[in-house]
Structures are given as C-alpha cells and as structure tokens.
Short mmCIF file of C-alpha atoms in Angstrom, two decimals:
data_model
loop_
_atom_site.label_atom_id
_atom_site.label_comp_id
_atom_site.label_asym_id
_atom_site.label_seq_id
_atom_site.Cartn_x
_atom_site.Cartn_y
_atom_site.Cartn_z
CA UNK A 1 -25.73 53.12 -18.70
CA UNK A 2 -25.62 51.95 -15.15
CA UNK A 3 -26.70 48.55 -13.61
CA UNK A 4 -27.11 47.53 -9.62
CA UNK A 5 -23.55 46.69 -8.18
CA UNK A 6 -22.77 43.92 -6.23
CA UNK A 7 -24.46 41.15 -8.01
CA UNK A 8 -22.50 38.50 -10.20
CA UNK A 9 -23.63 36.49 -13.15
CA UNK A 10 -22.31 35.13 -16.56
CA UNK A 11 -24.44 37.92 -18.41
CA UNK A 12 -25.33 41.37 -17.77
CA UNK A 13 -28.67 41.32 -16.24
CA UNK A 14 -31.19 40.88 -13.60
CA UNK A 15 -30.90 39.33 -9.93
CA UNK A 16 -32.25 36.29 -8.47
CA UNK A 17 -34.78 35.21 -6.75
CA UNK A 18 -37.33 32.26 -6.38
CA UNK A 19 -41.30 32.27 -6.81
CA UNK A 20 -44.48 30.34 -8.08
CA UNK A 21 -48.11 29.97 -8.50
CA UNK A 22 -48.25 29.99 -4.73
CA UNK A 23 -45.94 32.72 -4.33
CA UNK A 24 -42.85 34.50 -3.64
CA UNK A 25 -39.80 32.02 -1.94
CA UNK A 26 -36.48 32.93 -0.32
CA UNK A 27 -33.69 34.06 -2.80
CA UNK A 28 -31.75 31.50 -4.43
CA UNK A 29 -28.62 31.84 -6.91
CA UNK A 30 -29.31 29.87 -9.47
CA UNK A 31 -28.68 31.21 -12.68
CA UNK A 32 -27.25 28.86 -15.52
CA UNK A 33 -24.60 29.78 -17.54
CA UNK A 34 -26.03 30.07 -21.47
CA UNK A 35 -24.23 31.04 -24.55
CA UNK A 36 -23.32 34.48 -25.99
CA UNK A 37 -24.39 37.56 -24.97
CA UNK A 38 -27.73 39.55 -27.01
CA UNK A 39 -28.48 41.27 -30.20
CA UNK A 40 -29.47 41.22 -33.49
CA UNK A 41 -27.47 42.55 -36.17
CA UNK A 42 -24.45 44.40 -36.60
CA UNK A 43 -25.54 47.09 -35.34
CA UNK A 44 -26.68 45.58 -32.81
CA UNK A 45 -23.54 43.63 -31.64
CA UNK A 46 -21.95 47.15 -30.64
CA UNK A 47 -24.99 47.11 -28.02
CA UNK A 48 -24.16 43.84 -27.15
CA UNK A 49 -20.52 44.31 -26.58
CA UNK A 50 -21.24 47.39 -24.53
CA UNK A 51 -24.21 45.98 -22.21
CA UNK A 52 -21.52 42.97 -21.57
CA UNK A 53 -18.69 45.38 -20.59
CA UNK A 54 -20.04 47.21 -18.50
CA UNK A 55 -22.88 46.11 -16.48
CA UNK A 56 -23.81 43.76 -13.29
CA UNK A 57 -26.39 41.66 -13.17
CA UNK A 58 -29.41 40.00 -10.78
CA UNK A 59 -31.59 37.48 -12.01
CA UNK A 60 -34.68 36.04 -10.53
CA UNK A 61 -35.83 32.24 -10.67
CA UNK A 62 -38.98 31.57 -10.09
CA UNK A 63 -40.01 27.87 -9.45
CA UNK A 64 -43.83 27.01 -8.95
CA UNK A 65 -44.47 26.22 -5.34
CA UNK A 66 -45.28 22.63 -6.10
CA UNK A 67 -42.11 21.25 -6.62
CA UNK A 68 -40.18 23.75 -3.87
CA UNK A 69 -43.07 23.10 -1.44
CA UNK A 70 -42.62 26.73 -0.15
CA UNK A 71 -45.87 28.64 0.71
CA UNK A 72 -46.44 32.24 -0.05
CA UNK A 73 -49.14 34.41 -1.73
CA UNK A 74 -49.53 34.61 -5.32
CA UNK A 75 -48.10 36.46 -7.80
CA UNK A 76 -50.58 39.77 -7.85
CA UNK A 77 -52.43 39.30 -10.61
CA UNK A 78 -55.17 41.54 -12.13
CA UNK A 79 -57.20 41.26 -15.18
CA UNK A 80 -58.19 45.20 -15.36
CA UNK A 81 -56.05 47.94 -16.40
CA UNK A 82 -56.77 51.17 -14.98
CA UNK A 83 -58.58 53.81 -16.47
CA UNK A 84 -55.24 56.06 -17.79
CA UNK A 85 -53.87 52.75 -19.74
CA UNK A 86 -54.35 52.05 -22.90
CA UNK A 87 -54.02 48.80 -24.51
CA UNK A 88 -53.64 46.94 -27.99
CA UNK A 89 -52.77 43.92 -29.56
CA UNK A 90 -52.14 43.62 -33.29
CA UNK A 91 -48.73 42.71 -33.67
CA UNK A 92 -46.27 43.85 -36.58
CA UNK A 93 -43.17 43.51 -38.31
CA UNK A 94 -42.93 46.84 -39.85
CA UNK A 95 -39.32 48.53 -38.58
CA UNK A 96 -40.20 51.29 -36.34
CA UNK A 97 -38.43 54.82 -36.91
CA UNK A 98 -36.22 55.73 -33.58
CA UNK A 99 -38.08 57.73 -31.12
CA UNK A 100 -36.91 61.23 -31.07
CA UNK A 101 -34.58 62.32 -28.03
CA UNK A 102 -36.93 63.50 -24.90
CA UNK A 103 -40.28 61.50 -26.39
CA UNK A 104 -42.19 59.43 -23.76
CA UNK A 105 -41.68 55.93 -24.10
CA UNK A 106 -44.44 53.63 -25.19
CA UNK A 107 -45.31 50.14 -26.17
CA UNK A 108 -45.25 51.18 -29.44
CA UNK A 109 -41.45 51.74 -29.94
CA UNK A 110 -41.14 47.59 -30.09
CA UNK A 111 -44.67 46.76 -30.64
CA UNK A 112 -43.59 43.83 -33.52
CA UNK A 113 -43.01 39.95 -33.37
CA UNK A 114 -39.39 39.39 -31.69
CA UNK A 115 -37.00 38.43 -34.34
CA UNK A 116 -33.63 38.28 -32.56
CA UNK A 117 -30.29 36.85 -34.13
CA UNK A 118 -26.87 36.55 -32.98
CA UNK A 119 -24.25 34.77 -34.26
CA UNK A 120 -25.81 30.53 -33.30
CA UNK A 121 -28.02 31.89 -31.25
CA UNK A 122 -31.63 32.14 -32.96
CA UNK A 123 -34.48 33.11 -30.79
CA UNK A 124 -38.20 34.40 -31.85
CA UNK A 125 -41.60 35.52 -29.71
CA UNK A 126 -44.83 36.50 -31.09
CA UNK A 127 -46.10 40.10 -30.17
CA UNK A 128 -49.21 39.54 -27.37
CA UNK A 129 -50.56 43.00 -26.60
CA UNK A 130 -49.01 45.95 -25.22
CA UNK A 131 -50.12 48.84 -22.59
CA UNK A 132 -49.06 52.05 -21.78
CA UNK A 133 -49.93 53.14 -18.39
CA UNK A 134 -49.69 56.90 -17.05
CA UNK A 135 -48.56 56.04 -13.86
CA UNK A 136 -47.13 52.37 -12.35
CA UNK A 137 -50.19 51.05 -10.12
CA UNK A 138 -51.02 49.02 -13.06
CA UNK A 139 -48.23 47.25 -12.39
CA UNK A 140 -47.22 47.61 -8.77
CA UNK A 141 -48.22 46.72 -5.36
CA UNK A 142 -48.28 48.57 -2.17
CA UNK A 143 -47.23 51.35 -4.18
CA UNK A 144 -43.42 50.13 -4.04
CA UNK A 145 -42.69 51.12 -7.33
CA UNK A 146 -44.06 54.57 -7.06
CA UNK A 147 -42.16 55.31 -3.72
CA UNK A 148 -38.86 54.16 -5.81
CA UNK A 149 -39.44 57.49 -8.47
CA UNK A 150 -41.58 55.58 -10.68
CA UNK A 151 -43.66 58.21 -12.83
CA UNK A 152 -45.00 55.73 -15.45
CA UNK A 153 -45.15 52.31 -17.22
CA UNK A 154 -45.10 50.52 -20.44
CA UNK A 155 -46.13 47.05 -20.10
CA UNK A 156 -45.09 44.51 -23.21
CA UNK A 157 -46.54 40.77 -23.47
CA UNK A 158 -44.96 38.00 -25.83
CA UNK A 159 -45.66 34.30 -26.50
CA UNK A 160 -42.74 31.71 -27.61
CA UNK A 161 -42.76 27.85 -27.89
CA UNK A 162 -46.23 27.78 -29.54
CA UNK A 163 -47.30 29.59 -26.11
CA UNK A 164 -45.42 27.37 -23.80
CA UNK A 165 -43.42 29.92 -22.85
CA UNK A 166 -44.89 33.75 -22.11
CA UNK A 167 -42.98 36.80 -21.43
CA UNK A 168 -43.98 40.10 -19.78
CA UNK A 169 -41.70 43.21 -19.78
CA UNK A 170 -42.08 46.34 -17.61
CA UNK A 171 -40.38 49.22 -18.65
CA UNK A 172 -40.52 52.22 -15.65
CA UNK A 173 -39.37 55.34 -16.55
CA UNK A 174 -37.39 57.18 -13.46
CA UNK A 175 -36.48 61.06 -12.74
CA UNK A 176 -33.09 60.23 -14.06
CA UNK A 177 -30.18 57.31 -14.27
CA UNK A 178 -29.21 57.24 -10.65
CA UNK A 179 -32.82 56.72 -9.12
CA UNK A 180 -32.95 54.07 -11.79
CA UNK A 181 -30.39 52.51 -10.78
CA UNK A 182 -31.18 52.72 -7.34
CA UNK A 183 -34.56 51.41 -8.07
CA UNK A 184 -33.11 48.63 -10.31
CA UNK A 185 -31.32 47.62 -7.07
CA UNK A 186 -34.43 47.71 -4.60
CA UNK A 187 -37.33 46.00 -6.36
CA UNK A 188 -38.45 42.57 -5.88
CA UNK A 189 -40.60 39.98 -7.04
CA UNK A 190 -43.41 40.33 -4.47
CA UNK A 191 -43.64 43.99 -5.43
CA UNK A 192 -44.80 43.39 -8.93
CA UNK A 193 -48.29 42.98 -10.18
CA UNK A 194 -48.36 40.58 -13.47
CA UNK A 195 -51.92 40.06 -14.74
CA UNK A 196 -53.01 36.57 -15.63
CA UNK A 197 -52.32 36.94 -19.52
CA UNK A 198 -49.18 37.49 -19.29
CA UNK A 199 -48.27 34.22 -16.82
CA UNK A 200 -48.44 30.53 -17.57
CA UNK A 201 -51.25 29.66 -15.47
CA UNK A 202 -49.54 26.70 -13.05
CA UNK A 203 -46.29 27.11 -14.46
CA UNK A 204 -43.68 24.80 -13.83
CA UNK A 205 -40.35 27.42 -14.36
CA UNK A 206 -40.46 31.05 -14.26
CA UNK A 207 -37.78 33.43 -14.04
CA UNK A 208 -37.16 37.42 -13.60
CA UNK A 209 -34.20 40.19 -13.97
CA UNK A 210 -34.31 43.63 -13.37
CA UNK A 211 -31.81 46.49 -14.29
CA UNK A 212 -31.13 50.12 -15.10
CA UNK A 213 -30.76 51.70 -18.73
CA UNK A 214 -30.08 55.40 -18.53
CA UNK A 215 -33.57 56.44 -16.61
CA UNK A 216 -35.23 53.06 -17.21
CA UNK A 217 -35.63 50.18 -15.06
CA UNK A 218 -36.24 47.00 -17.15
CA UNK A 219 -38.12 44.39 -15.44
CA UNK A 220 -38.42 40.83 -17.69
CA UNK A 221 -40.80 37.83 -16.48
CA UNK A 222 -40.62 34.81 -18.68
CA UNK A 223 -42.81 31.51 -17.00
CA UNK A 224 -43.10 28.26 -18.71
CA UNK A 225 -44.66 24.76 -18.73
CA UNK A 226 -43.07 21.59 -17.72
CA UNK A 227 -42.30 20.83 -21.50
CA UNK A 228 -39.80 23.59 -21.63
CA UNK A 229 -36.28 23.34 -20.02
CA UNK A 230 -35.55 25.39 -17.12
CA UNK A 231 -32.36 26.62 -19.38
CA UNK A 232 -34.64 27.45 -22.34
CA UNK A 233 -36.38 29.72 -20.22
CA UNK A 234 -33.29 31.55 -18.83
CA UNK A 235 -32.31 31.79 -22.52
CA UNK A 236 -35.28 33.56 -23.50
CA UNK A 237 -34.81 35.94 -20.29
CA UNK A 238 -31.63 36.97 -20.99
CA UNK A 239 -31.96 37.56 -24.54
CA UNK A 240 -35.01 39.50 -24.51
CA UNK A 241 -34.23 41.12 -21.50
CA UNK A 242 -30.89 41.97 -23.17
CA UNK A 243 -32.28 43.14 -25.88
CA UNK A 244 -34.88 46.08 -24.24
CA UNK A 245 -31.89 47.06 -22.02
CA UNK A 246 -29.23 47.77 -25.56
CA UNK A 247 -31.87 49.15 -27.22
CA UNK A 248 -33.22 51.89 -24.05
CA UNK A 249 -29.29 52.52 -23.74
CA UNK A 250 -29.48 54.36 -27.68
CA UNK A 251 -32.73 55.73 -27.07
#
C-alpha cells in the first residue's frame, strides 16, 4: 500500500488545500494535530498500525469564502447522476461478508451506519445514500480524473452531528497501485464534482484528503456548519478517511 511522497502530517492521509462555497483558494498547511490514529476493533488496529507506518499524507482544508474573502468558482456541483450509475439509500448495520479477491468494488461493500471505535476515540455517521458509477464523470470535471487512469467510481454519502456535519467519499479504482498513487499525488480540489447532497450548503469548515490503497485512490470531503469545530471536522476526516484506506488495503 503506497501513498503520495513528499507530504508531511501527524496522520497518514490526504494533502491540503483551501476552498468554499465560492470556490477553490490557494493551498494552505493547516492541518491540526488530533489524537490516535483509525480503526475499529482488534482487528482493525493491525490496519491501523500499518496505514500509520507506512504512509504520507496530504490533507485539504477547505474554508468557505466568506471568512477567507478569496473568490473562485464553486465547488461543481450536480444534482443528476448519469445514466450508468446507480443509486440507493437505505442504510444498514448488517456485517457485510469480504468481497472476494478480483470483484469490482461497490458502494455496497460499506453501505451501513459508521460505527468506528478506537481506544478514547468514539466516532459515528449515519449511512446517506450510495452510487456506483461505471465510469468517473459523475464525479469529475474536465475529465481530470479520467486522464489520471480512472476507469470507475463508487461514490459514498454520510451525515454526523445530527447533520451538521456531511461526508462524501470517492473511491476510483486505477489500472494498478502505481497509477494510483500517481493519481493520489495529482488530483485537486477544483477537479472534483460533489453534488449538493453531499455538501453543507454555506458551510462554514470543510476539509479534503486524498491517497492511494493498492489500485484505489480515496478521496474524503467532510463540510460543516459554524456550530462544529474546525478540529471536529478534521477528526471526522481522518478517521473515516482512515478507515476506507485500512480497509481497501485487505481487500
């Protein structure tokens, strides 16, 4: 399991950058130091140690344009899914059997509530909806994602803080690890396209990561109102983001 080099943070994960309602701003490293690194149970833990050994991180911040006073263009946003996704949202809690070696990912692997323990560190997230996608312009723009190796998506939305706080996860699957990891490396906020449902509308904080698990790339977007701390949120980025990234890593 590989991650982009030459980016420094406390946890393994993501790389930063700034944006808001109004749009994408200049990079920024700002990434708070939080508590313990993710996962859920003993088993889990091994993931945990291993994601923390071995891999770098980048982390994007994303701050609505109000309080940076930095113009841009939006966050693309877009309330249709094309016609090769499909898309559901009843949420469960029934443990999922592990996907057999070689089977296309889908939605459906972690389509349950987020239940996530680890040691004093207690976090949960309500299952949204979820959407496979045959190919990634669902989810990109300019076709960025695509040129990168992209061949398709799985798109996962959660809700936290009695919906204060929302979370979208993309999941690309690559030809293999190293144009994952490459990809991992190259993507950036303005490339994305996150439909309204899945965004705080007017958020105050949001914040991103992106990185490489064997022939994924794992992007996590978690915006938030004004009533949640700006260190909450990066908690519930890392964690979940964490999480995805251990658990595509025993796939």
């Amino acid at each position: 399991m590989t991650y982009p080099s030459g980016q420094q943070d406390p946890a393994p994960w993501g790389q930063p950058q700034e944006y808001g309602a109004a749009g994408p701003k200049p990079y920024a490293q700002e990434i708070a130091p939080l508590g313990p690194p993710p996962k859920s149970n003993a088993g889990w833990i091994v993931v945990a140690l291993v994601v923390i050994a071995g891999l770098a991180i980048g982390a994007g911040l994303l701050v609505s344009a109000g309080r940076e006073g930095v113009a841009g263009t939006a966050v693309a946003a877009s309330s249709k899914a094309p016609a090769t996704s499909t898309t559901v949202a009843k949420p469960t809690t029934t443990t999922k059997p592990k996907p057999k070696a070689g089977a296309k990912l889908s939605y459906a692997d972690y389509e349950r509530p987020w239940n996530f323990k680890l040691g004093e560190v207690e976090m949960k997230a309500d299952w949204v909806e979820g959407r496979d996608h045959d190919n990634c312009a669902a989810v990109e723009k300019d076709g960025k994602l695509t040129g990168l190796g992209c061949q398709y998506a799985v798109e996962m939305l959660l809700s936290a803080e009695a919906g204060a706080v929302k979370l979208t996860q993309f999941v690309l699957a690559m030809p293999d690890a190293a144009a994952a990891e490459a990809a991992a490396d190259k993507i950036e906020q303005k490339d994305l396209k996150v439909r309204p449902a899945g965004m705080i509308d007017d958020f105050e904080t949001g914040k991103w990561k992106a990185g490489a698990s064997k022939e994924f790339v794992v992007i996590t977007l978690v915006t938030a109102t004004a009533a949640v701390d700006s260190a909450l949120v990066e908690k519930y980025l890392r964690y979940r983001h964490g999480d995805i990234v251990g658990a595509l890593a025993f796939r």
